[in-house]
GROMACS .gro file of C-alpha atoms in nm:
model
  490
    1UNK     CA    1  -1.359  -2.903  -3.372
    2UNK     CA    2  -1.396  -3.160  -3.085
    3UNK     CA    3  -1.045  -3.141  -2.991
    4UNK     CA    4  -1.027  -2.754  -3.045
    5UNK     CA    5  -1.336  -2.741  -2.790
    6UNK     CA    6  -1.181  -2.977  -2.569
    7UNK     CA    7  -0.830  -2.772  -2.547
    8UNK     CA    8  -1.022  -2.451  -2.510
    9UNK     CA    9  -1.238  -2.604  -2.175
   10UNK     CA   10  -0.910  -2.789  -2.031
   11UNK     CA   11  -0.821  -2.688  -1.678
   12UNK     CA   12  -0.516  -2.451  -1.655
   13UNK     CA   13  -0.200  -2.668  -1.577
   14UNK     CA   14  -0.018  -2.637  -1.230
   15UNK     CA   15   0.246  -2.425  -1.374
   16UNK     CA   16   0.000  -2.179  -1.514
   17UNK     CA   17  -0.221  -2.154  -1.184
   18UNK     CA   18   0.130  -2.103  -0.988
   19UNK     CA   19   0.241  -1.848  -1.215
   20UNK     CA   20  -0.094  -1.662  -1.183
   21UNK     CA   21  -0.082  -1.709  -0.807
   22UNK     CA   22   0.249  -1.566  -0.765
   23UNK     CA   23   0.149  -1.270  -0.978
   24UNK     CA   24  -0.135  -1.158  -0.770
   25UNK     CA   25  -0.034  -1.215  -0.423
   26UNK     CA   26   0.292  -1.179  -0.208
   27UNK     CA   27   0.392  -1.503  -0.314
   28UNK     CA   28   0.295  -1.870  -0.387
   29UNK     CA   29   0.277  -2.101  -0.090
   30UNK     CA   30   0.225  -2.505  -0.084
   31UNK     CA   31  -0.114  -2.401   0.116
   32UNK     CA   32  -0.241  -2.101  -0.122
   33UNK     CA   33  -0.147  -2.316  -0.426
   34UNK     CA   34  -0.353  -2.589  -0.309
   35UNK     CA   35  -0.647  -2.370  -0.233
   36UNK     CA   36  -0.632  -2.244  -0.603
   37UNK     CA   37  -0.628  -2.573  -0.733
   38UNK     CA   38  -0.936  -2.703  -0.511
   39UNK     CA   39  -1.146  -2.395  -0.603
   40UNK     CA   40  -1.031  -2.368  -0.947
   41UNK     CA   41  -0.901  -2.057  -1.110
   42UNK     CA   42  -1.231  -1.874  -1.175
   43UNK     CA   43  -1.375  -1.931  -0.841
   44UNK     CA   44  -1.047  -1.834  -0.678
   45UNK     CA   45  -1.011  -1.506  -0.834
   46UNK     CA   46  -1.393  -1.435  -0.780
   47UNK     CA   47  -1.332  -1.473  -0.415
   48UNK     CA   48  -1.008  -1.270  -0.402
   49UNK     CA   49  -1.162  -0.975  -0.606
   50UNK     CA   50  -1.472  -0.935  -0.401
   51UNK     CA   51  -1.405  -1.084  -0.080
   52UNK     CA   52  -1.655  -0.855   0.101
   53UNK     CA   53  -1.518  -0.790   0.458
   54UNK     CA   54  -1.180  -0.866   0.524
   55UNK     CA   55  -1.107  -1.251   0.554
   56UNK     CA   56  -1.038  -1.376   0.930
   57UNK     CA   57  -0.664  -1.389   0.977
   58UNK     CA   58  -0.513  -1.700   1.142
   59UNK     CA   59  -0.579  -1.694   1.542
   60UNK     CA   60  -0.189  -1.665   1.602
   61UNK     CA   61  -0.164  -1.349   1.369
   62UNK     CA   62  -0.459  -1.194   1.507
   63UNK     CA   63  -0.360  -1.242   1.876
   64UNK     CA   64  -0.004  -1.084   1.756
   65UNK     CA   65  -0.189  -0.777   1.602
   66UNK     CA   66  -0.420  -0.731   1.872
   67UNK     CA   67  -0.143  -0.740   2.153
   68UNK     CA   68   0.047  -0.454   1.962
   69UNK     CA   69  -0.267  -0.241   1.881
   70UNK     CA   70  -0.283   0.096   2.048
   71UNK     CA   71  -0.599   0.179   2.271
   72UNK     CA   72  -0.858   0.419   2.213
   73UNK     CA   73  -0.972   0.601   1.914
   74UNK     CA   74  -0.731   0.777   1.668
   75UNK     CA   75  -0.871   1.116   1.800
   76UNK     CA   76  -0.779   1.039   2.157
   77UNK     CA   77  -0.441   0.883   2.060
   78UNK     CA   78  -0.329   1.173   1.862
   79UNK     CA   79  -0.476   1.425   2.107
   80UNK     CA   80  -0.287   1.251   2.362
   81UNK     CA   81   0.050   1.271   2.194
   82UNK     CA   82   0.020   1.618   2.112
   83UNK     CA   83  -0.032   1.744   2.480
   84UNK     CA   84   0.230   1.520   2.546
   85UNK     CA   85   0.447   1.707   2.325
   86UNK     CA   86   0.352   2.048   2.440
   87UNK     CA   87   0.404   1.948   2.809
   88UNK     CA   88   0.758   1.843   2.707
   89UNK     CA   89   0.855   2.153   2.536
   90UNK     CA   90   0.734   2.362   2.819
   91UNK     CA   91   0.938   2.217   3.072
   92UNK     CA   92   1.196   2.471   3.206
   93UNK     CA   93   1.479   2.246   3.297
   94UNK     CA   94   1.674   2.121   3.015
   95UNK     CA   95   1.750   1.758   3.133
   96UNK     CA   96   1.381   1.699   3.229
   97UNK     CA   97   1.273   1.864   2.875
   98UNK     CA   98   1.520   1.640   2.688
   99UNK     CA   99   1.388   1.319   2.879
  100UNK     CA  100   1.042   1.415   2.812
  101UNK     CA  101   1.119   1.485   2.421
  102UNK     CA  102   1.280   1.160   2.442
  103UNK     CA  103   0.958   0.968   2.574
  104UNK     CA  104   0.743   1.168   2.307
  105UNK     CA  105   0.967   1.051   2.019
  106UNK     CA  106   0.978   0.673   2.168
  107UNK     CA  107   0.584   0.677   2.180
  108UNK     CA  108   0.599   0.770   1.813
  109UNK     CA  109   0.852   0.531   1.720
  110UNK     CA  110   0.651   0.256   1.890
  111UNK     CA  111   0.359   0.332   1.694
  112UNK     CA  112   0.540   0.329   1.378
  113UNK     CA  113   0.670  -0.030   1.461
  114UNK     CA  114   0.322  -0.145   1.560
  115UNK     CA  115   0.201  -0.040   1.192
  116UNK     CA  116   0.495  -0.194   1.021
  117UNK     CA  117   0.435  -0.543   1.208
  118UNK     CA  118   0.074  -0.531   1.132
  119UNK     CA  119   0.122  -0.453   0.772
  120UNK     CA  120   0.376  -0.731   0.727
  121UNK     CA  121   0.180  -0.993   0.886
  122UNK     CA  122  -0.120  -0.915   0.715
  123UNK     CA  123   0.079  -0.945   0.395
  124UNK     CA  124   0.239  -1.267   0.486
  125UNK     CA  125  -0.083  -1.445   0.613
  126UNK     CA  126  -0.399  -1.271   0.517
  127UNK     CA  127  -0.624  -1.527   0.293
  128UNK     CA  128  -0.750  -1.232   0.089
  129UNK     CA  129  -0.403  -1.159  -0.100
  130UNK     CA  130  -0.520  -0.975  -0.389
  131UNK     CA  131  -0.679  -0.689  -0.123
  132UNK     CA  132  -0.326  -0.691   0.042
  133UNK     CA  133  -0.102  -0.637  -0.294
  134UNK     CA  134  -0.364  -0.389  -0.352
  135UNK     CA  135  -0.360  -0.208  -0.001
  136UNK     CA  136   0.016  -0.154  -0.064
  137UNK     CA  137  -0.003  -0.030  -0.421
  138UNK     CA  138  -0.240   0.233  -0.326
  139UNK     CA  139  -0.046   0.306  -0.013
  140UNK     CA  140   0.259   0.351  -0.259
  141UNK     CA  141   0.049   0.568  -0.488
  142UNK     CA  142  -0.109   0.813  -0.207
  143UNK     CA  143   0.222   0.786  -0.033
  144UNK     CA  144   0.315   0.975   0.298
  145UNK     CA  145   0.604   0.972   0.456
  146UNK     CA  146   0.663   0.837   0.853
  147UNK     CA  147   0.927   1.116   0.903
  148UNK     CA  148   0.707   1.407   0.887
  149UNK     CA  149   0.560   1.573   1.196
  150UNK     CA  150   0.347   1.304   1.401
  151UNK     CA  151   0.288   1.093   1.099
  152UNK     CA  152   0.429   0.766   1.300
  153UNK     CA  153   0.113   0.785   1.477
  154UNK     CA  154  -0.097   0.797   1.193
  155UNK     CA  155   0.048   0.574   0.920
  156UNK     CA  156  -0.112   0.278   1.036
  157UNK     CA  157  -0.460   0.395   1.067
  158UNK     CA  158  -0.414   0.562   0.744
  159UNK     CA  159  -0.334   0.206   0.573
  160UNK     CA  160  -0.593   0.023   0.797
  161UNK     CA  161  -0.868   0.255   0.767
  162UNK     CA  162  -0.829   0.474   0.469
  163UNK     CA  163  -0.678   0.271   0.214
  164UNK     CA  164  -0.747  -0.131   0.268
  165UNK     CA  165  -1.117  -0.100   0.296
  166UNK     CA  166  -1.111   0.033  -0.058
  167UNK     CA  167  -0.831  -0.126  -0.211
  168UNK     CA  168  -1.090  -0.351  -0.413
  169UNK     CA  169  -1.382  -0.088  -0.418
  170UNK     CA  170  -1.480   0.229  -0.607
  171UNK     CA  171  -1.184   0.460  -0.667
  172UNK     CA  172  -1.385   0.749  -0.577
  173UNK     CA  173  -1.475   0.614  -0.235
  174UNK     CA  174  -1.070   0.562  -0.189
  175UNK     CA  175  -1.013   0.924  -0.305
  176UNK     CA  176  -1.251   1.045  -0.062
  177UNK     CA  177  -1.084   0.836   0.209
  178UNK     CA  178  -0.724   0.947   0.172
  179UNK     CA  179  -0.811   1.311   0.126
  180UNK     CA  180  -0.987   1.353   0.467
  181UNK     CA  181  -0.727   1.160   0.647
  182UNK     CA  182  -0.508   1.360   0.877
  183UNK     CA  183  -0.192   1.162   0.724
  184UNK     CA  184  -0.257   1.311   0.384
  185UNK     CA  185  -0.363   1.629   0.532
  186UNK     CA  186  -0.050   1.690   0.730
  187UNK     CA  187   0.208   1.544   0.485
  188UNK     CA  188   0.114   1.720   0.207
  189UNK     CA  189   0.014   2.073   0.388
  190UNK     CA  190  -0.360   2.085   0.328
  191UNK     CA  191  -0.413   2.148   0.693
  192UNK     CA  192  -0.233   2.489   0.624
  193UNK     CA  193  -0.418   2.567   0.335
  194UNK     CA  194  -0.688   2.841   0.396
  195UNK     CA  195  -0.836   3.140   0.239
  196UNK     CA  196  -0.574   3.414   0.172
  197UNK     CA  197  -0.293   3.154   0.265
  198UNK     CA  198  -0.338   2.901  -0.017
  199UNK     CA  199  -0.108   2.604  -0.027
  200UNK     CA  200  -0.122   2.422  -0.372
  201UNK     CA  201   0.078   2.138  -0.252
  202UNK     CA  202  -0.207   1.861  -0.210
  203UNK     CA  203  -0.389   2.033  -0.525
  204UNK     CA  204  -0.091   1.956  -0.720
  205UNK     CA  205  -0.015   1.596  -0.611
  206UNK     CA  206  -0.402   1.515  -0.610
  207UNK     CA  207  -0.394   1.575  -1.002
  208UNK     CA  208  -0.043   1.494  -1.090
  209UNK     CA  209   0.005   1.166  -0.879
  210UNK     CA  210  -0.342   1.056  -0.736
  211UNK     CA  211  -0.574   1.082  -1.057
  212UNK     CA  212  -0.497   1.254  -1.403
  213UNK     CA  213  -0.129   1.220  -1.410
  214UNK     CA  214   0.128   1.382  -1.587
  215UNK     CA  215   0.003   1.525  -1.923
  216UNK     CA  216  -0.365   1.431  -1.822
  217UNK     CA  217  -0.484   1.776  -1.935
  218UNK     CA  218  -0.486   2.008  -1.628
  219UNK     CA  219  -0.318   2.329  -1.621
  220UNK     CA  220  -0.150   2.537  -1.336
  221UNK     CA  221  -0.483   2.744  -1.320
  222UNK     CA  222  -0.651   2.412  -1.249
  223UNK     CA  223  -0.416   2.335  -0.974
  224UNK     CA  224  -0.478   2.702  -0.836
  225UNK     CA  225  -0.844   2.651  -0.847
  226UNK     CA  226  -0.838   2.308  -0.703
  227UNK     CA  227  -0.648   2.431  -0.404
  228UNK     CA  228  -0.909   2.694  -0.352
  229UNK     CA  229  -1.159   2.429  -0.341
  230UNK     CA  230  -0.980   2.246  -0.086
  231UNK     CA  231  -0.941   2.549   0.153
  232UNK     CA  232  -1.075   2.463   0.512
  233UNK     CA  233  -1.007   2.103   0.483
  234UNK     CA  234  -0.789   2.016   0.779
  235UNK     CA  235  -0.723   1.847   1.106
  236UNK     CA  236  -0.883   1.954   1.451
  237UNK     CA  237  -0.729   1.809   1.765
  238UNK     CA  238  -0.972   2.001   1.993
  239UNK     CA  239  -1.292   1.863   2.114
  240UNK     CA  240  -1.496   2.177   2.072
  241UNK     CA  241  -1.591   2.281   1.725
  242UNK     CA  242  -1.437   2.620   1.625
  243UNK     CA  243  -1.667   2.946   1.661
  244UNK     CA  244  -1.826   3.029   1.322
  245UNK     CA  245  -2.079   3.296   1.207
  246UNK     CA  246  -2.445   3.179   1.220
  247UNK     CA  247  -2.471   3.159   0.831
  248UNK     CA  248  -2.169   2.918   0.817
  249UNK     CA  249  -2.236   2.685   1.111
  250UNK     CA  250  -2.454   2.444   0.875
  251UNK     CA  251  -2.125   2.410   0.653
  252UNK     CA  252  -1.890   2.252   0.923
  253UNK     CA  253  -1.802   1.897   0.832
  254UNK     CA  254  -1.623   1.690   1.099
  255UNK     CA  255  -1.524   1.312   1.123
  256UNK     CA  256  -1.264   1.210   1.357
  257UNK     CA  257  -0.953   1.428   1.329
  258UNK     CA  258  -1.092   1.560   0.989
  259UNK     CA  259  -1.221   1.917   0.999
  260UNK     CA  260  -1.374   2.097   0.712
  261UNK     CA  261  -1.387   2.459   0.870
  262UNK     CA  262  -1.589   2.710   0.679
  263UNK     CA  263  -1.395   2.987   0.826
  264UNK     CA  264  -1.105   2.895   0.664
  265UNK     CA  265  -1.258   2.818   0.303
  266UNK     CA  266  -1.273   3.050  -0.009
  267UNK     CA  267  -1.598   3.089  -0.081
  268UNK     CA  268  -1.565   3.243  -0.423
  269UNK     CA  269  -1.664   3.068  -0.745
  270UNK     CA  270  -1.420   2.851  -0.938
  271UNK     CA  271  -1.344   2.653  -1.286
  272UNK     CA  272  -1.179   2.327  -1.242
  273UNK     CA  273  -1.106   2.140  -1.590
  274UNK     CA  274  -1.358   2.374  -1.773
  275UNK     CA  275  -1.643   2.327  -1.527
  276UNK     CA  276  -1.798   2.603  -1.332
  277UNK     CA  277  -1.815   2.543  -0.931
  278UNK     CA  278  -2.026   2.752  -0.734
  279UNK     CA  279  -1.857   2.860  -0.395
  280UNK     CA  280  -2.071   2.631  -0.149
  281UNK     CA  281  -1.823   2.509   0.085
  282UNK     CA  282  -1.728   2.109   0.143
  283UNK     CA  283  -1.965   2.003  -0.155
  284UNK     CA  284  -1.736   2.184  -0.399
  285UNK     CA  285  -1.481   1.938  -0.273
  286UNK     CA  286  -1.724   1.631  -0.352
  287UNK     CA  287  -1.779   1.793  -0.678
  288UNK     CA  288  -1.409   1.821  -0.749
  289UNK     CA  289  -1.351   1.453  -0.672
  290UNK     CA  290  -1.637   1.337  -0.877
  291UNK     CA  291  -1.455   1.536  -1.170
  292UNK     CA  292  -1.130   1.401  -1.120
  293UNK     CA  293  -1.237   1.023  -1.051
  294UNK     CA  294  -1.405   1.002  -1.380
  295UNK     CA  295  -1.206   1.188  -1.601
  296UNK     CA  296  -1.080   0.969  -1.890
  297UNK     CA  297  -0.719   1.063  -1.823
  298UNK     CA  298  -0.790   0.921  -1.461
  299UNK     CA  299  -0.902   0.594  -1.620
  300UNK     CA  300  -0.601   0.560  -1.861
  301UNK     CA  301  -0.322   0.666  -1.582
  302UNK     CA  302  -0.471   0.421  -1.313
  303UNK     CA  303  -0.530   0.125  -1.546
  304UNK     CA  304  -0.172   0.192  -1.678
  305UNK     CA  305  -0.053   0.194  -1.337
  306UNK     CA  306  -0.239  -0.121  -1.187
  307UNK     CA  307  -0.162  -0.314  -1.506
  308UNK     CA  308   0.225  -0.251  -1.479
  309UNK     CA  309   0.237  -0.316  -1.102
  310UNK     CA  310   0.079  -0.663  -1.129
  311UNK     CA  311   0.257  -0.757  -1.487
  312UNK     CA  312   0.582  -0.643  -1.370
  313UNK     CA  313   0.638  -0.439  -1.706
  314UNK     CA  314   0.477  -0.177  -1.898
  315UNK     CA  315   0.124  -0.268  -2.047
  316UNK     CA  316   0.046  -0.229  -2.400
  317UNK     CA  317  -0.155   0.080  -2.503
  318UNK     CA  318  -0.407  -0.157  -2.632
  319UNK     CA  319  -0.450  -0.289  -2.297
  320UNK     CA  320  -0.468   0.028  -2.108
  321UNK     CA  321  -0.721   0.137  -2.358
  322UNK     CA  322  -0.950  -0.200  -2.279
  323UNK     CA  323  -0.895  -0.153  -1.884
  324UNK     CA  324  -0.994   0.222  -1.911
  325UNK     CA  325  -1.311   0.150  -2.068
  326UNK     CA  326  -1.382  -0.125  -1.797
  327UNK     CA  327  -1.285   0.162  -1.526
  328UNK     CA  328  -1.518   0.409  -1.700
  329UNK     CA  329  -1.818   0.160  -1.741
  330UNK     CA  330  -1.798   0.035  -1.380
  331UNK     CA  331  -1.765   0.399  -1.258
  332UNK     CA  332  -1.400   0.306  -1.126
  333UNK     CA  333  -1.482  -0.012  -0.984
  334UNK     CA  334  -1.121  -0.150  -0.881
  335UNK     CA  335  -1.174  -0.511  -0.883
  336UNK     CA  336  -1.356  -0.520  -1.205
  337UNK     CA  337  -1.049  -0.375  -1.371
  338UNK     CA  338  -0.839  -0.622  -1.198
  339UNK     CA  339  -1.094  -0.908  -1.351
  340UNK     CA  340  -1.039  -0.757  -1.693
  341UNK     CA  341  -0.633  -0.770  -1.621
  342UNK     CA  342  -0.633  -1.125  -1.485
  343UNK     CA  343  -0.806  -1.233  -1.815
  344UNK     CA  344  -0.647  -1.046  -2.069
  345UNK     CA  345  -0.398  -1.217  -2.304
  346UNK     CA  346  -0.102  -1.014  -2.238
  347UNK     CA  347  -0.115  -1.058  -1.882
  348UNK     CA  348  -0.115  -1.449  -1.924
  349UNK     CA  349   0.143  -1.436  -2.180
  350UNK     CA  350   0.375  -1.224  -1.937
  351UNK     CA  351   0.339  -1.428  -1.624
  352UNK     CA  352   0.665  -1.459  -1.448
  353UNK     CA  353   0.872  -1.224  -1.631
  354UNK     CA  354   0.837  -0.914  -1.428
  355UNK     CA  355   1.121  -0.862  -1.168
  356UNK     CA  356   1.048  -0.804  -0.808
  357UNK     CA  357   1.075  -0.524  -0.601
  358UNK     CA  358   1.206  -0.552  -0.269
  359UNK     CA  359   0.872  -0.563  -0.086
  360UNK     CA  360   0.767  -0.841  -0.328
  361UNK     CA  361   1.121  -1.047  -0.311
  362UNK     CA  362   1.140  -1.055   0.076
  363UNK     CA  363   0.764  -1.132   0.156
  364UNK     CA  364   0.748  -1.416  -0.127
  365UNK     CA  365   1.042  -1.551   0.011
  366UNK     CA  366   0.936  -1.558   0.367
  367UNK     CA  367   0.602  -1.698   0.256
  368UNK     CA  368   0.739  -1.979   0.066
  369UNK     CA  369   1.002  -2.060   0.310
  370UNK     CA  370   0.746  -2.101   0.620
  371UNK     CA  371   0.418  -2.131   0.435
  372UNK     CA  372   0.142  -2.082   0.701
  373UNK     CA  373   0.377  -2.110   1.000
  374UNK     CA  374   0.357  -1.760   1.190
  375UNK     CA  375   0.673  -1.563   1.267
  376UNK     CA  376   0.711  -1.412   1.590
  377UNK     CA  377   0.918  -1.108   1.507
  378UNK     CA  378   0.887  -0.898   1.203
  379UNK     CA  379   1.163  -0.675   1.293
  380UNK     CA  380   1.391  -0.889   1.064
  381UNK     CA  381   1.180  -0.857   0.756
  382UNK     CA  382   1.150  -0.473   0.829
  383UNK     CA  383   1.545  -0.455   0.848
  384UNK     CA  384   1.584  -0.669   0.516
  385UNK     CA  385   1.330  -0.414   0.337
  386UNK     CA  386   1.536  -0.101   0.475
  387UNK     CA  387   1.848  -0.259   0.332
  388UNK     CA  388   1.685  -0.308  -0.010
  389UNK     CA  389   1.562   0.068  -0.007
  390UNK     CA  390   1.208   0.012   0.023
  391UNK     CA  391   1.124   0.048   0.380
  392UNK     CA  392   0.774   0.063   0.498
  393UNK     CA  393   0.629   0.406   0.518
  394UNK     CA  394   0.990   0.549   0.409
  395UNK     CA  395   0.957   0.700   0.101
  396UNK     CA  396   0.999   1.068   0.154
  397UNK     CA  397   0.859   1.195  -0.181
  398UNK     CA  398   0.494   1.208  -0.272
  399UNK     CA  399   0.515   0.967  -0.570
  400UNK     CA  400   0.569   0.656  -0.380
  401UNK     CA  401   0.838   0.397  -0.437
  402UNK     CA  402   0.925   0.312  -0.838
  403UNK     CA  403   0.815  -0.029  -0.922
  404UNK     CA  404   0.996  -0.087  -1.255
  405UNK     CA  405   1.288  -0.330  -1.257
  406UNK     CA  406   1.540  -0.062  -1.340
  407UNK     CA  407   1.527   0.067  -0.987
  408UNK     CA  408   1.606  -0.265  -0.826
  409UNK     CA  409   1.809  -0.467  -1.056
  410UNK     CA  410   2.148  -0.281  -1.010
  411UNK     CA  411   2.450  -0.478  -0.871
  412UNK     CA  412   2.435  -0.341  -0.540
  413UNK     CA  413   2.068  -0.450  -0.494
  414UNK     CA  414   2.138  -0.801  -0.632
  415UNK     CA  415   2.431  -0.836  -0.376
  416UNK     CA  416   2.225  -0.723  -0.102
  417UNK     CA  417   1.958  -0.982  -0.187
  418UNK     CA  418   2.214  -1.263  -0.215
  419UNK     CA  419   2.290  -1.140   0.159
  420UNK     CA  420   1.941  -1.165   0.256
  421UNK     CA  421   1.883  -1.489   0.059
  422UNK     CA  422   2.167  -1.661   0.272
  423UNK     CA  423   2.002  -1.516   0.599
  424UNK     CA  424   1.667  -1.658   0.494
  425UNK     CA  425   1.790  -1.967   0.378
  426UNK     CA  426   2.031  -2.059   0.684
  427UNK     CA  427   1.784  -2.037   0.958
  428UNK     CA  428   1.508  -1.877   1.149
  429UNK     CA  429   1.711  -1.544   1.120
  430UNK     CA  430   1.537  -1.397   1.439
  431UNK     CA  431   1.188  -1.450   1.268
  432UNK     CA  432   1.080  -1.694   1.557
  433UNK     CA  433   1.233  -1.500   1.836
  434UNK     CA  434   0.950  -1.290   2.007
  435UNK     CA  435   0.999  -0.948   2.104
  436UNK     CA  436   0.917  -1.009   2.455
  437UNK     CA  437   1.218  -0.985   2.734
  438UNK     CA  438   1.444  -1.292   2.760
  439UNK     CA  439   1.279  -1.463   2.460
  440UNK     CA  440   1.428  -1.770   2.332
  441UNK     CA  441   1.442  -1.832   1.950
  442UNK     CA  442   1.227  -2.119   1.857
  443UNK     CA  443   1.364  -2.369   1.620
  444UNK     CA  444   1.279  -2.335   1.268
  445UNK     CA  445   1.434  -2.390   0.912
  446UNK     CA  446   1.292  -2.281   0.579
  447UNK     CA  447   1.146  -2.574   0.379
  448UNK     CA  448   1.193  -2.449   0.011
  449UNK     CA  449   1.187  -2.812  -0.119
  450UNK     CA  450   0.853  -2.867  -0.017
  451UNK     CA  451   0.508  -3.014  -0.186
  452UNK     CA  452   0.471  -2.684  -0.395
  453UNK     CA  453   0.835  -2.699  -0.514
  454UNK     CA  454   0.790  -3.097  -0.611
  455UNK     CA  455   0.433  -3.041  -0.717
  456UNK     CA  456   0.466  -2.731  -0.957
  457UNK     CA  457   0.780  -2.501  -0.911
  458UNK     CA  458   1.070  -2.717  -0.947
  459UNK     CA  459   0.946  -2.787  -1.311
  460UNK     CA  460   0.954  -2.425  -1.392
  461UNK     CA  461   1.287  -2.346  -1.321
  462UNK     CA  462   1.543  -2.285  -1.597
  463UNK     CA  463   1.842  -2.561  -1.674
  464UNK     CA  464   2.124  -2.315  -1.543
  465UNK     CA  465   1.914  -2.265  -1.215
  466UNK     CA  466   1.863  -2.644  -1.186
  467UNK     CA  467   2.252  -2.707  -1.266
  468UNK     CA  468   2.351  -2.459  -0.986
  469UNK     CA  469   2.131  -2.632  -0.731
  470UNK     CA  470   2.247  -2.948  -0.820
  471UNK     CA  471   2.594  -2.824  -0.700
  472UNK     CA  472   2.468  -2.721  -0.341
  473UNK     CA  473   2.666  -2.858  -0.058
  474UNK     CA  474   2.399  -2.826   0.188
  475UNK     CA  475   2.011  -2.753   0.264
  476UNK     CA  476   2.146  -2.387   0.353
  477UNK     CA  477   2.335  -2.346   0.044
  478UNK     CA  478   2.034  -2.475  -0.174
  479UNK     CA  479   1.800  -2.236  -0.030
  480UNK     CA  480   2.057  -1.947  -0.084
  481UNK     CA  481   2.116  -2.030  -0.440
  482UNK     CA  482   1.735  -2.091  -0.503
  483UNK     CA  483   1.618  -1.747  -0.323
  484UNK     CA  484   1.887  -1.565  -0.519
  485UNK     CA  485   1.841  -1.719  -0.851
  486UNK     CA  486   1.708  -1.538  -1.140
  487UNK     CA  487   1.384  -1.753  -1.139
  488UNK     CA  488   1.285  -1.646  -0.802
  489UNK     CA  489   1.394  -1.288  -0.867
  490UNK     CA  490   1.087  -1.285  -1.130
   0.00000   0.00000   0.00000
């Protein structure tokens, strides 16, 4: 009995902690592994799952992000871009119009590059790594595509303002934040949804992708009713409020670019998922979000998705049931569900077996190679993700990128990964050449045989990988073989 008790209380092994760290973050590094071991697994998990405000970024990262941040509020920036586009289109001279339209497109492209750079820097260096993993998960689930309309100017704020703050919080709050953001309203056309001109796009995806899931118990009639509920929820670029009848003026809701316009709303009564909703304006939307976020199908759908994302493989129905129970008991507290998942025997037993999607593969390689040394140019990372088919903000369909192994382990994908492994493993690969004019690349070399490798990682490698590494003819060759090995792919 004493021996059994001692075994049960024994501290997790370095290999076990390494596997947990790698599963829950964007990739283990010597620094992050040392922090986990110093804190202990439970204290580290508690700090990661309930970090409060976003942890401070390293000064070198924060300065890069700050240097690229657009000036002013989102409302003012988008209004200025809209005015720029209208002015360009109104020019009578064809050459002048073409130049002005090109300048407008350049401004949108600059906004997109800044958003991608900020996202990559946060993923690589933010101390609150679980929040970063989940921020990308939720963005992918509430996907919008940068190529539509002016979304290049919106995606950065959508991720930073609507998704990241709620990535570990209550799902109901996350759902409301995405609903009111102009990126979602524009992408799924709810800005065009009005009484008498119903657009069902957002209503359908809100149930099929964001909450209940396919087979979640809703019907086409529910889609139609939810679309009616969502009428009037749109975008307003003008500073003045719309003119309304006196009896409707109190129903107007305005937050930034979001506007609930009572003049565009269908005030008829509705029935959603068997619940009667009186036509009262914006409060109908709040009621609908309550129903959707607290529905048993939503609890199961989201629990299955979160578990599959972090496990790298489909979870068992028994695990989904347990996680859905936590989701329901905590009123959709995401951190509580993840805490239960991290302590589930099925999760622990399968650590290290999931296949990395491109985002996780590239980020984990850069994190391991350079640890806390801050890259000066995220352009190569963006290029690698594009080549691997998982470019940031570039999934055109609402369902987001697939995260199962079958989507990413084909021969063409693995060939491209080998080429990228050679670039990352062979030298700085442009990561340390600042984007300023006349910048000179700083000397840098990826250190994969580091303290983490010799302290824990090396001992976890399979014998074929060890044999291949033993035949490397140079440090660059060794790095390439390691980053393209099956062990690192998982």
